[in-house]
Short mmCIF file of C-alpha atoms and ligand atoms in Angstrom, two decimals:
data_model
loop_
_atom_site.label_atom_id
_atom_site.label_comp_id
_atom_site.label_asym_id
_atom_site.label_seq_id
_atom_site.Cartn_x
_atom_site.Cartn_y
_atom_site.Cartn_z
CA MET A 1 -21.38 7.53 -6.66
CA ALA A 2 -19.84 4.40 -5.51
CA ASP A 3 -18.89 4.17 -1.77
CA LEU A 4 -15.21 3.33 -2.82
CA ILE A 5 -13.37 4.39 -5.66
CA ILE A 6 -9.95 3.45 -6.30
CA THR A 7 -7.70 4.63 -9.23
CA ILE A 8 -5.04 3.36 -10.96
CA ASP A 9 -3.15 5.23 -13.69
CA GLY A 10 0.32 4.90 -15.61
CA PRO A 11 2.32 4.32 -18.48
CA ALA A 12 1.59 1.38 -21.09
CA ALA A 13 2.64 -2.24 -19.70
CA SER A 14 2.80 -0.96 -16.26
CA GLY A 15 1.20 -3.63 -15.06
CA LYS A 16 -2.17 -1.51 -14.42
CA SER A 17 -4.81 -3.89 -15.78
CA THR A 18 -3.92 -6.79 -14.20
CA THR A 19 -3.18 -5.40 -11.11
CA ALA A 20 -6.77 -3.53 -11.16
CA ARG A 21 -8.51 -6.82 -12.09
CA LEU A 22 -6.69 -8.75 -9.26
CA LEU A 23 -7.11 -6.05 -6.60
CA ALA A 24 -10.97 -6.00 -7.59
CA ARG A 25 -11.51 -9.49 -7.21
CA LYS A 26 -9.82 -9.36 -3.80
CA LEU A 27 -12.34 -6.50 -2.58
CA ASP A 28 -15.38 -7.76 -4.39
CA ALA A 29 -15.10 -4.65 -6.40
CA SER A 30 -15.91 -3.72 -9.92
CA PHE A 31 -13.39 -3.25 -12.30
CA LEU A 32 -13.22 -0.67 -15.14
CA ASP A 33 -10.28 -0.92 -18.02
CA THR A 34 -10.60 2.71 -19.45
CA GLY A 35 -8.11 1.95 -21.99
CA ALA A 36 -10.84 -0.70 -23.63
CA MET A 37 -13.18 2.30 -23.87
CA TYR A 38 -10.41 4.26 -26.17
CA ARG A 39 -9.83 1.28 -28.21
CA ALA A 40 -13.46 0.43 -28.80
CA VAL A 41 -13.92 3.84 -30.37
CA THR A 42 -10.67 3.59 -32.21
CA LEU A 43 -11.89 0.54 -33.94
CA ALA A 44 -15.31 1.44 -34.54
CA ALA A 45 -13.87 4.59 -36.09
CA MET A 46 -11.38 2.61 -38.25
CA GLN A 47 -14.26 0.17 -39.09
CA ALA A 48 -16.10 3.09 -40.61
CA GLY A 49 -13.23 4.44 -42.51
CA ILE A 50 -13.43 7.92 -40.97
CA ASP A 51 -10.53 10.63 -40.73
CA LEU A 52 -9.06 10.00 -37.26
CA ASN A 53 -7.88 13.57 -37.07
CA ASP A 54 -11.34 14.57 -37.51
CA GLU A 55 -12.80 15.31 -33.81
CA GLN A 56 -16.66 15.99 -34.71
CA LYS A 57 -16.56 12.66 -36.73
CA LEU A 58 -15.05 10.85 -33.97
CA LEU A 59 -17.67 12.31 -31.58
CA ASP A 60 -20.33 11.22 -34.04
CA ILE A 61 -19.15 7.74 -33.63
CA THR A 62 -19.34 7.86 -29.66
CA GLN A 63 -23.06 8.36 -30.30
CA LYS A 64 -23.93 6.47 -33.30
CA PHE A 65 -22.81 3.08 -32.06
CA ASP A 66 -23.76 1.19 -28.88
CA PHE A 67 -20.63 0.30 -26.90
CA GLN A 68 -20.89 -2.05 -23.84
CA PHE A 69 -18.41 -2.77 -21.37
CA SER A 70 -19.24 -5.34 -18.95
CA ASP A 71 -17.00 -6.74 -16.23
CA ARG A 72 -18.55 -9.98 -15.59
CA ALA A 73 -16.41 -12.85 -13.90
CA GLY A 74 -13.44 -10.55 -13.58
CA LYS A 75 -13.22 -9.88 -17.14
CA MET A 76 -13.77 -6.98 -19.29
CA THR A 77 -15.67 -7.64 -21.99
CA VAL A 78 -16.30 -5.41 -24.82
CA ARG A 79 -19.08 -4.96 -27.41
CA ILE A 80 -19.98 -2.69 -30.09
CA ASP A 81 -23.26 -2.97 -31.31
CA ASP A 82 -23.77 -6.34 -29.76
CA ALA A 83 -20.48 -7.54 -31.69
CA ASP A 84 -18.11 -9.05 -29.09
CA VAL A 85 -14.89 -6.80 -29.80
CA THR A 86 -12.86 -7.96 -26.87
CA GLU A 87 -9.59 -9.40 -28.69
CA GLN A 88 -9.90 -7.37 -31.77
CA ILE A 89 -9.17 -4.05 -29.76
CA ARG A 90 -5.91 -5.45 -28.77
CA SER A 91 -4.50 -5.57 -32.34
CA LEU A 92 -1.38 -3.90 -32.90
CA GLU A 93 -3.03 -1.35 -35.21
CA VAL A 94 -5.59 -0.39 -32.60
CA THR A 95 -2.97 0.19 -30.29
CA ALA A 96 -0.98 2.35 -32.79
CA ASN A 97 -4.31 4.36 -33.37
CA ALA A 98 -5.83 5.11 -30.14
CA ARG A 99 -3.48 8.18 -29.70
CA PHE A 100 -5.57 9.85 -32.10
CA ILE A 101 -8.69 9.33 -30.26
CA ALA A 102 -6.85 9.95 -26.86
CA ALA A 103 -6.05 13.23 -28.14
CA ALA A 104 -9.85 14.75 -28.82
CA PRO A 105 -10.96 16.65 -26.01
CA LYS A 106 -14.65 16.31 -26.94
CA VAL A 107 -14.19 12.62 -27.04
CA ARG A 108 -12.29 12.35 -23.61
CA GLU A 109 -15.25 14.52 -22.05
CA GLU A 110 -17.85 11.58 -23.42
CA LEU A 111 -15.67 8.85 -22.34
CA VAL A 112 -15.26 10.24 -19.11
CA LYS A 113 -18.73 10.73 -18.73
CA MET A 114 -19.36 6.79 -19.40
CA GLN A 115 -16.61 6.03 -16.64
CA ARG A 116 -18.58 8.12 -13.86
CA HIS A 117 -21.88 6.50 -15.13
CA PHE A 118 -20.24 2.89 -14.86
CA ALA A 119 -19.12 4.01 -11.33
CA ALA A 120 -22.48 5.65 -10.40
CA VAL A 121 -24.32 2.25 -10.67
CA ARG A 122 -21.72 0.28 -8.81
CA ARG A 123 -20.94 0.23 -5.29
CA LYS A 124 -17.10 -0.71 -5.10
CA ILE A 125 -14.68 0.31 -8.37
CA VAL A 126 -11.08 -0.24 -9.22
CA THR A 127 -10.60 2.13 -12.10
CA GLU A 128 -7.39 2.14 -14.62
CA GLY A 129 -6.11 4.25 -17.34
CA ARG A 130 -4.19 7.49 -17.67
CA ASP A 131 -6.64 10.14 -16.18
CA GLN A 132 -8.65 8.30 -13.44
CA GLY A 133 -7.22 10.07 -10.83
CA THR A 134 -6.57 13.49 -12.05
CA VAL A 135 -9.54 13.90 -14.20
CA ALA A 136 -12.25 11.35 -13.91
CA PHE A 137 -12.39 10.43 -10.17
CA GLY A 138 -10.45 13.68 -8.48
CA ASP A 139 -12.14 12.79 -5.56
CA ALA A 140 -11.33 8.92 -5.39
CA ASP A 141 -10.66 7.28 -1.94
CA ILE A 142 -7.44 6.03 -3.10
CA LYS A 143 -5.16 7.03 -5.97
CA PHE A 144 -2.25 5.16 -7.55
CA TYR A 145 0.26 5.30 -9.89
CA LEU A 146 2.11 2.59 -11.35
CA THR A 147 5.52 2.82 -13.14
CA ALA A 148 8.29 0.83 -14.20
CA ASP A 149 11.25 1.32 -16.47
CA SER A 150 10.36 0.93 -20.20
CA PHE A 151 12.90 -1.91 -20.63
CA GLU A 152 11.20 -4.07 -18.01
CA ARG A 153 7.69 -2.96 -19.53
CA ALA A 154 8.71 -3.88 -22.98
CA ARG A 155 9.95 -7.47 -21.36
CA ARG A 156 6.31 -8.06 -19.99
CA ARG A 157 4.86 -7.10 -22.89
CA GLN A 158 7.06 -9.31 -25.19
CA ALA A 159 6.03 -12.22 -22.51
CA GLU A 160 2.17 -11.58 -22.67
CA LEU A 161 2.46 -11.74 -26.77
CA LEU A 162 3.96 -14.88 -26.46
CA THR A 163 1.36 -16.33 -24.55
CA LYS A 164 -0.72 -15.20 -27.69
CA GLY A 165 1.94 -17.11 -30.23
CA ILE A 166 3.30 -14.06 -31.15
CA ASP A 167 7.23 -13.54 -31.12
CA GLY A 168 7.69 -9.76 -30.67
CA ASP A 169 11.08 -7.99 -31.19
CA LEU A 170 11.91 -6.40 -27.79
CA GLU A 171 13.72 -3.60 -29.19
CA GLN A 172 10.64 -2.76 -31.29
CA ILE A 173 8.39 -3.30 -28.80
CA GLN A 174 10.32 -0.87 -26.12
CA GLU A 175 10.44 1.86 -28.95
CA ALA A 176 6.70 1.50 -29.45
CA ILE A 177 5.99 1.74 -25.70
CA GLU A 178 8.10 4.91 -25.21
CA LYS A 179 6.42 6.41 -28.33
CA ARG A 180 3.07 5.93 -26.49
CA ASP A 181 4.44 7.20 -23.17
CA LYS A 182 5.40 10.68 -25.19
CA SER A 183 2.07 11.24 -26.84
CA ASP A 184 0.07 10.34 -23.47
CA GLU A 185 2.63 12.65 -21.49
CA SER A 186 2.38 15.22 -24.20
CA ARG A 187 -1.43 16.00 -24.88
CA ALA A 188 -2.92 18.80 -23.82
CA VAL A 189 -5.99 16.86 -22.26
CA GLY A 190 -6.08 14.23 -19.77
CA PRO A 191 -2.37 13.95 -20.03
CA LEU A 192 -0.49 10.98 -18.22
CA LYS A 193 0.93 12.19 -14.98
CA PRO A 194 0.33 11.16 -11.28
CA ALA A 195 -2.56 12.94 -9.34
CA GLU A 196 -0.81 15.53 -6.64
CA ASP A 197 -2.21 12.94 -4.09
CA ALA A 198 -1.52 9.52 -5.34
CA ILE A 199 0.75 6.78 -4.13
CA VAL A 200 3.64 6.15 -6.80
CA ILE A 201 4.83 2.47 -7.09
CA ASP A 202 7.69 1.44 -8.92
CA THR A 203 7.05 -2.04 -10.02
CA THR A 204 9.96 -2.51 -11.76
CA ASN A 205 11.61 -5.39 -9.44
CA LEU A 206 8.28 -6.40 -8.08
CA SER A 207 5.77 -9.39 -9.02
CA ILE A 208 2.07 -8.86 -9.90
CA GLU A 209 1.32 -10.45 -6.56
CA GLN A 210 3.46 -8.32 -4.83
CA VAL A 211 1.98 -5.17 -6.48
CA VAL A 212 -1.35 -6.31 -5.41
CA GLU A 213 -0.44 -7.01 -1.81
CA LYS A 214 1.22 -3.41 -1.54
CA LEU A 215 -2.07 -1.82 -2.89
CA ALA A 216 -4.45 -4.17 -0.89
CA GLY A 217 -2.37 -2.83 2.54
CA TYR A 218 -3.08 0.76 1.79
CA VAL A 219 -6.61 0.02 0.71
CA GLU A 220 -6.96 -1.70 3.83
CA GLU A 221 -5.06 0.77 6.12
CA LYS A 222 -7.37 3.77 4.34
CA CYS A 223 -10.96 1.63 5.15
CA SER A 224 -9.78 0.81 8.69
CA LYS A 225 -9.36 4.67 8.94
CA LYS A 226 -12.70 5.80 7.33
CA THR A 227 -14.90 3.27 10.04
O1 LIG B 1 -4.19 0.93 -21.45
P1 LIG B 1 -4.39 0.88 -22.87
O2 LIG B 1 -2.97 0.57 -23.79
O3 LIG B 1 -5.30 -0.35 -23.09
O4 LIG B 1 -4.91 2.24 -23.35
C1 LIG B 1 -4.73 2.34 -24.81
C2 LIG B 1 -4.70 3.91 -24.90
O5 LIG B 1 -5.78 4.45 -24.87
C3 LIG B 1 -3.75 4.15 -24.76
O6 LIG B 1 -2.61 4.42 -25.37
C4 LIG B 1 -3.96 5.83 -23.98
O7 LIG B 1 -3.53 6.82 -25.28
C5 LIG B 1 -5.34 5.61 -24.04
N1 LIG B 1 -5.95 6.08 -23.02
C6 LIG B 1 -6.17 7.22 -22.34
N2 LIG B 1 -6.76 7.51 -21.07
C7 LIG B 1 -7.18 6.19 -20.55
C8 LIG B 1 -7.10 5.46 -20.97
C9 LIG B 1 -6.49 4.96 -22.04
O8 LIG B 1 -5.71 8.17 -23.05
N3 LIG B 1 -7.97 6.57 -19.21
#
C-alpha cells in the first residue's frame, strides 16, 4: 500500500476533484477520482443496454470490459476497452444514472478493490469520492470531508458548465444536486458521510486556492509529526 494516503470525501460539486488534483500536484502524489469509476461503469452499462437495476448484470459489466484509469499529467483519463471516454462520462445522462451503480453493493465492492489496487502500486495518493475515508481506506493517513451549501455548489457547477458552453438553469442545477445528495446519503452501502476521524471543511466562502492551502497545511503538520 502507498506510504501516504489522503482521502477527500464530500457531496457533489463540493470542489473535491479540483482540490484533490491540485493537492496531489503540490505533494507530487497520484490522484484518483473515484466518481469517474462509477461513471465509467454507468456508461458501459448504458451502452450495453442492460437493466440498471439488475445488480448481477452490472457486476458482469465490471468484468466483461477493460476499465483503465490513469492520472498522467495531473488529469484523470478513463478508457473502456481502449476507447477514451473521459469526456463522455460527464454527460447529464451518465450523471443522473450513476446512482443505480452506486447503490449496487457488489459493484461497490469491485470498485473498492480497484481503488485499493490503484493505491497499492503508487507511493503517495490523494483519492476523492464519497466513501474513501469510511470504506475504501479506513486507515488513511489523513481524511478530509468537504462541504458547501447547495446554492453555492449549484453556482459553481453552473460556472463550470458555462466554460463548456452550456447555459444551465441555476434552480434546476441546485435541485439535481440536492437529489443526488439525498440518494448518496441514504444508500445502504458506502453512504456519503464524514468518517469519524475526518477533518470537516466548509468551503462555501473559500476559494479553491484557499481550500488547497488549508488541506496542505494539515498534511504538512501530520507529516512532520510522522517523521
Ligand atoms: O463525484 P462524481 O459526481 O463524479 O460521482 C458520480 C457518482 O458516483 C456520484 O453521484 C455518487 O453517487 C457515485 N460515487 C460513489 N462513491 C464514490 C464516488 C462516486 O457512490 N466513491
